[in-house]
Amino acid sequence: MQHSPTWTRNLSEPKLLAAGEDWDAVRVSADVAVRAVRDLEARGFPVGPVLHDLCSEQAYFLTPPGTAQDWEQDGTRALGSGSWVVLAPPGWDGLLRWVRDPTDGPAHTPADDLAAALADAMATAEEAAR
């Protein structure tokens, strides 16, 4: 049985939370995120919580704290200490939706695995656009 991460406790509606302590986040377009999640799953790599913001069509991968310090990947934005992200409670189904719920697996997606999957997903998206 999976347990909810600490940050989800007492969270009954979407709330602005500070990055950098329990998690960092990597923001990317939702279409690239879906491709990356599929790639990570197909390779058997761990996939932590992934949130889709339907208003902005952006997705947020929760990564280990400190990821944002060294993150450099075109087409993405790393959000760490000093950044804020609106997160939804587990199971939330509104304009924010979990692609991977915080209670469904590991607390984070490893940064190296995510970087490789995002690079592949972006290359595939570029090829499809041609």
XYZ file of N, CA and C in Angstrom:
390
model
N 0.843 -1.187 0.000
C 0.000 0.000 0.000
C 0.887 1.250 0.000
N 0.608 2.165 -0.899
C 1.380 3.405 -0.995
C 0.869 4.394 0.052
N 1.767 5.226 0.525
C 1.407 6.274 1.477
C 1.511 7.621 0.785
N 0.673 8.541 1.216
C 0.720 9.888 0.643
C 1.970 10.613 1.114
N 2.635 11.333 0.211
C 3.781 12.146 0.632
C 3.343 13.184 1.670
N 4.272 13.613 2.482
C 3.995 14.569 3.567
C 3.266 15.810 3.064
N 3.684 16.340 1.909
C 3.093 17.595 1.427
C 1.618 17.458 1.078
N 1.127 16.237 0.894
C -0.284 16.062 0.539
C -1.209 16.069 1.755
N -0.630 15.909 2.935
C -1.457 15.876 4.148
C -2.137 17.220 4.355
N -3.381 17.179 4.745
C -4.192 18.383 4.975
C -4.395 19.216 3.716
N -4.207 18.610 2.549
C -4.426 19.305 1.279
C -5.763 18.817 0.724
N -6.785 19.665 0.811
C -8.121 19.262 0.360
C -8.537 19.925 -0.946
N -7.748 20.896 -1.393
C -7.991 21.579 -2.657
C -6.647 22.060 -3.187
N -6.568 22.454 -4.460
C -5.288 22.940 -4.994
C -4.754 24.095 -4.152
N -3.439 24.081 -3.967
C -2.813 25.086 -3.119
C -1.408 25.405 -3.643
N -1.018 26.651 -3.515
C 0.311 27.094 -3.898
C 1.302 26.613 -2.840
N 2.273 25.797 -3.274
C 3.263 25.238 -2.363
C 4.670 25.588 -2.821
N 5.567 25.736 -1.877
C 6.953 26.088 -2.169
C 7.732 24.870 -2.623
N 8.468 25.041 -3.706
C 9.377 23.994 -4.182
C 10.677 24.087 -3.387
N 11.490 23.044 -3.505
C 12.826 23.102 -2.945
C 13.027 22.388 -1.634
N 11.946 22.001 -0.952
C 12.120 21.294 0.313
C 11.767 19.815 0.164
N 10.510 19.524 -0.132
C 10.066 18.133 -0.317
C 10.289 17.664 -1.745
N 10.346 18.595 -2.671
C 10.454 18.285 -4.092
C 10.884 19.526 -4.854
N 11.438 19.313 -6.033
C 11.578 20.338 -7.060
C 10.616 19.915 -8.161
N 10.392 20.764 -9.127
C 9.507 20.409 -10.231
C 10.170 20.784 -11.549
N 9.886 20.002 -12.571
C 10.326 20.329 -13.925
C 9.066 20.530 -14.752
N 8.920 21.752 -15.298
C 7.743 22.107 -16.097
C 8.063 21.915 -17.565
N 7.119 21.319 -18.271
C 7.282 21.041 -19.697
C 5.884 21.024 -20.318
N 5.795 21.163 -21.631
C 4.484 21.107 -22.276
C 3.847 19.738 -22.014
N 2.546 19.732 -21.884
C 1.823 18.504 -21.526
C 2.005 17.398 -22.556
N 2.048 17.748 -23.845
C 2.205 16.697 -24.861
C 3.561 16.013 -24.741
N 4.611 16.776 -24.464
C 5.938 16.190 -24.267
C 5.943 15.357 -22.988
N 5.275 15.831 -21.953
C 5.224 15.101 -20.687
C 4.583 13.727 -20.852
N 3.491 13.660 -21.593
C 2.818 12.374 -21.799
C 3.748 11.400 -22.512
N 4.453 11.882 -23.535
C 5.427 11.029 -24.244
C 6.526 10.558 -23.299
N 7.002 11.465 -22.443
C 8.079 11.115 -21.512
C 7.611 10.094 -20.481
N 6.398 10.251 -19.968
C 5.859 9.273 -19.006
C 5.776 7.898 -19.662
N 5.264 7.845 -20.878
C 5.172 6.554 -21.597
C 6.550 5.932 -21.787
N 7.539 6.759 -22.135
C 8.912 6.281 -22.327
C 9.485 5.737 -21.024
N 9.330 6.480 -19.945
C 9.842 6.033 -18.646
C 9.193 4.704 -18.238
N 7.877 4.619 -18.395
C 7.166 3.386 -18.037
C 7.621 2.215 -18.902
N 7.783 2.437 -20.209
C 8.202 1.369 -21.119
C 9.585 0.843 -20.763
N 10.438 1.708 -20.244
C 11.797 1.301 -19.864
C 11.867 0.741 -18.446
N 10.736 0.779 -17.746
C 10.707 0.264 -16.381
C 11.334 1.188 -15.353
N 11.466 2.484 -15.703
C 12.041 3.457 -14.771
C 10.950 3.985 -13.841
N 11.315 4.388 -12.637
C 10.326 4.934 -11.710
C 9.784 6.280 -12.199
N 8.490 6.461 -12.024
C 7.847 7.726 -12.389
C 7.111 8.238 -11.162
N 7.539 9.383 -10.686
C 6.883 10.006 -9.540
C 5.667 10.800 -9.986
N 5.144 11.632 -9.109
C 3.956 12.427 -9.428
C 4.182 13.354 -10.633
N 3.162 13.411 -11.486
C 3.180 14.298 -12.651
C 1.816 14.973 -12.701
N 1.808 16.296 -12.669
C 0.572 17.065 -12.649
C 0.377 17.780 -13.979
N -0.829 17.702 -14.526
C -1.181 18.375 -15.783
C -2.079 19.564 -15.454
N -1.649 20.749 -15.863
C -2.442 21.965 -15.728
C -3.169 22.166 -17.050
N -4.469 21.879 -17.064
C -5.240 21.943 -18.297
C -5.371 23.370 -18.826
N -5.286 24.380 -17.968
C -5.397 25.773 -18.420
C -4.187 26.191 -19.248
N -3.005 25.825 -18.793
C -1.788 26.251 -19.480
C -1.227 25.181 -20.409
N -1.780 23.969 -20.344
C -1.264 22.817 -21.099
C 0.205 22.552 -20.768
N 0.528 22.761 -19.497
C 1.861 22.460 -18.972
C 1.740 21.287 -18.008
N 2.832 20.562 -17.839
C 2.871 19.473 -16.872
C 4.074 19.680 -15.967
N 3.968 19.160 -14.762
C 5.004 19.308 -13.746
C 5.399 17.930 -13.233
N 6.667 17.564 -13.431
C 7.221 16.342 -12.865
C 7.827 16.713 -11.517
N 7.466 16.007 -10.460
C 8.106 16.247 -9.175
C 9.395 15.432 -9.129
N 10.473 16.110 -8.818
C 11.814 15.528 -8.822
C 12.435 15.711 -7.432
N 13.549 15.048 -7.167
C 14.173 15.215 -5.853
C 14.576 16.669 -5.588
N 14.495 17.099 -4.330
C 14.948 18.447 -3.990
C 16.398 18.639 -4.446
N 16.694 19.809 -4.999
C 18.025 20.103 -5.493
C 18.179 19.911 -6.988
N 17.219 19.254 -7.627
C 17.282 19.014 -9.072
C 17.427 20.323 -9.846
N 16.698 21.349 -9.434
C 16.668 22.611 -10.191
C 18.033 23.293 -10.243
N 18.882 23.057 -9.259
C 20.191 23.728 -9.220
C 21.037 23.411 -10.447
N 21.000 22.170 -10.904
C 21.857 21.747 -12.012
C 21.100 21.458 -13.302
N 19.813 21.707 -13.323
C 18.981 21.344 -14.478
C 19.214 22.308 -15.620
N 19.542 21.769 -16.781
C 19.697 22.580 -17.992
C 19.176 21.773 -19.163
N 17.956 22.040 -19.559
C 17.398 21.347 -20.718
C 16.445 22.292 -21.433
N 16.728 22.517 -22.719
C 15.867 23.388 -23.517
C 14.441 22.852 -23.505
N 13.489 23.764 -23.549
C 12.085 23.389 -23.610
C 11.487 23.009 -22.270
N 12.265 23.177 -21.197
C 11.781 22.866 -19.853
C 12.141 24.013 -18.918
N 11.555 23.990 -17.749
C 11.915 24.960 -16.713
C 11.938 24.230 -15.393
N 13.050 24.301 -14.703
C 13.180 23.677 -13.390
C 12.779 24.684 -12.319
N 12.004 24.216 -11.365
C 11.498 25.057 -10.288
C 11.964 24.475 -8.964
N 12.835 25.201 -8.296
C 13.374 24.753 -7.023
C 13.163 25.803 -5.959
N 14.092 25.874 -5.017
C 14.013 26.817 -3.922
C 13.743 28.229 -4.452
N 12.744 28.888 -3.885
C 12.353 30.218 -4.338
C 11.220 30.200 -5.350
N 10.819 29.007 -5.801
C 9.710 28.866 -6.759
C 8.485 28.293 -6.057
N 7.357 28.543 -6.638
C 6.083 28.055 -6.096
C 5.309 27.365 -7.199
N 4.578 26.309 -6.840
C 3.775 25.547 -7.797
C 2.426 25.246 -7.151
N 1.354 25.388 -7.914
C 0.042 24.993 -7.412
C -0.080 23.484 -7.599
N -0.235 22.773 -6.485
C -0.413 21.327 -6.518
C -1.801 20.976 -6.012
N -2.317 19.881 -6.506
C -3.648 19.418 -6.140
C -3.526 18.215 -5.201
N -4.568 17.967 -4.416
C -4.531 16.779 -3.561
C -4.596 15.507 -4.406
N -4.139 14.387 -3.858
C -4.242 13.116 -4.585
C -5.687 12.873 -5.030
N -5.828 12.340 -6.243
C -7.155 12.016 -6.767
C -7.932 13.196 -7.314
N -7.370 14.377 -7.269
C -8.077 15.584 -7.730
C -8.363 15.475 -9.216
N -9.559 15.905 -9.614
C -9.946 15.858 -11.018
C -10.664 17.155 -11.369
N -9.900 18.141 -11.768
C -10.444 19.443 -12.143
C -9.563 20.002 -13.244
N -9.297 21.301 -13.189
C -8.403 21.905 -14.180
C -6.956 21.507 -13.934
N -6.681 20.966 -12.774
C -5.410 20.311 -12.474
C -5.718 18.831 -12.355
N -4.956 18.013 -13.055
C -5.180 16.559 -13.011
C -3.841 15.853 -12.895
N -3.825 14.821 -12.086
C -2.609 14.032 -11.945
C -2.511 13.023 -13.078
N -1.420 13.089 -13.830
C -1.099 12.063 -14.824
C -0.601 10.835 -14.061
N 0.226 11.090 -13.064
C 0.690 10.079 -12.108
C 0.398 10.645 -10.722
N -0.532 10.037 -10.011
C -0.969 10.505 -8.702
C 0.156 10.357 -7.671
N 0.237 11.262 -6.710
C 1.288 11.173 -5.702
C 1.244 9.899 -4.856
N 0.122 9.221 -4.837
C 0.012 7.999 -4.034
C 0.231 6.729 -4.858
N 0.515 6.875 -6.161
C 0.625 5.710 -7.047
C 2.029 5.150 -7.217
N 3.023 5.783 -6.640
C 4.382 5.295 -6.872
C 5.384 6.057 -6.053
N 6.594 6.180 -6.576
C 7.642 6.870 -5.826
C 7.328 8.358 -5.658
N 8.003 8.977 -4.706
C 7.784 10.391 -4.402
C 8.324 11.322 -5.475
N 9.304 10.836 -6.270
C 9.954 11.677 -7.284
C 10.302 10.856 -8.511
N 10.487 11.545 -9.628
C 11.082 10.948 -10.819
C 12.566 11.307 -10.792
N 13.461 10.308 -10.869
C 14.897 10.628 -10.862
C 15.261 11.569 -12.007
N 16.065 12.575 -11.689
C 16.387 13.639 -12.650
C 17.067 13.118 -13.913
N 18.022 12.211 -13.776
C 18.733 11.711 -14.957
C 17.796 10.943 -15.887
N 16.942 10.098 -15.310
C 15.966 9.350 -16.114
C 15.014 10.306 -16.810
N 14.556 11.324 -16.080
C 13.628 12.301 -16.649
C 14.275 13.075 -17.785
N 15.511 13.517 -17.603
C 16.198 14.289 -18.648
C 16.293 13.487 -19.943
N 16.647 12.218 -19.830
C 16.762 11.369 -21.028
C 15.404 11.174 -21.689
N 14.372 10.911 -20.885
C 13.027 10.696 -21.442
C 12.490 11.963 -22.092
N 12.739 13.115 -21.479
C 12.276 14.379 -22.075
C 13.003 14.679 -23.374
N 14.299 14.405 -23.427
C 15.044 14.632 -24.674
C 14.470 13.770 -25.791
N 14.196 12.501 -25.508
C 13.597 11.608 -26.510
C 12.203 12.086 -26.900
N 11.411 12.498 -25.913
C 10.035 12.944 -26.181
C 10.025 14.208 -27.037
N 10.950 15.119 -26.778
C 11.012 16.355 -27.569
C 11.456 16.067 -28.996
N 12.398 15.157 -29.158
C 12.844 14.787 -30.506
C 11.708 14.145 -31.283
N 10.951 13.276 -30.632
C 9.814 12.619 -31.270
C 8.741 13.644 -31.643
N 8.485 14.603 -30.763
C 7.487 15.647 -31.032
C 7.919 16.510 -32.209
N 9.220 16.822 -32.291
C 9.722 17.612 -33.425
C 9.578 16.862 -34.739
N 9.875 15.567 -34.732
C 9.727 14.745 -35.941
C 8.272 14.680 -36.372
N 7.371 14.526 -35.409
C 5.944 14.448 -35.725
C 5.421 15.754 -36.293
N 6.022 16.871 -35.887
C 5.575 18.183 -36.363
C 6.017 18.467 -37.801
N 6.995 17.716 -38.288
C 7.508 17.956 -39.659
C 6.610 17.400 -40.709
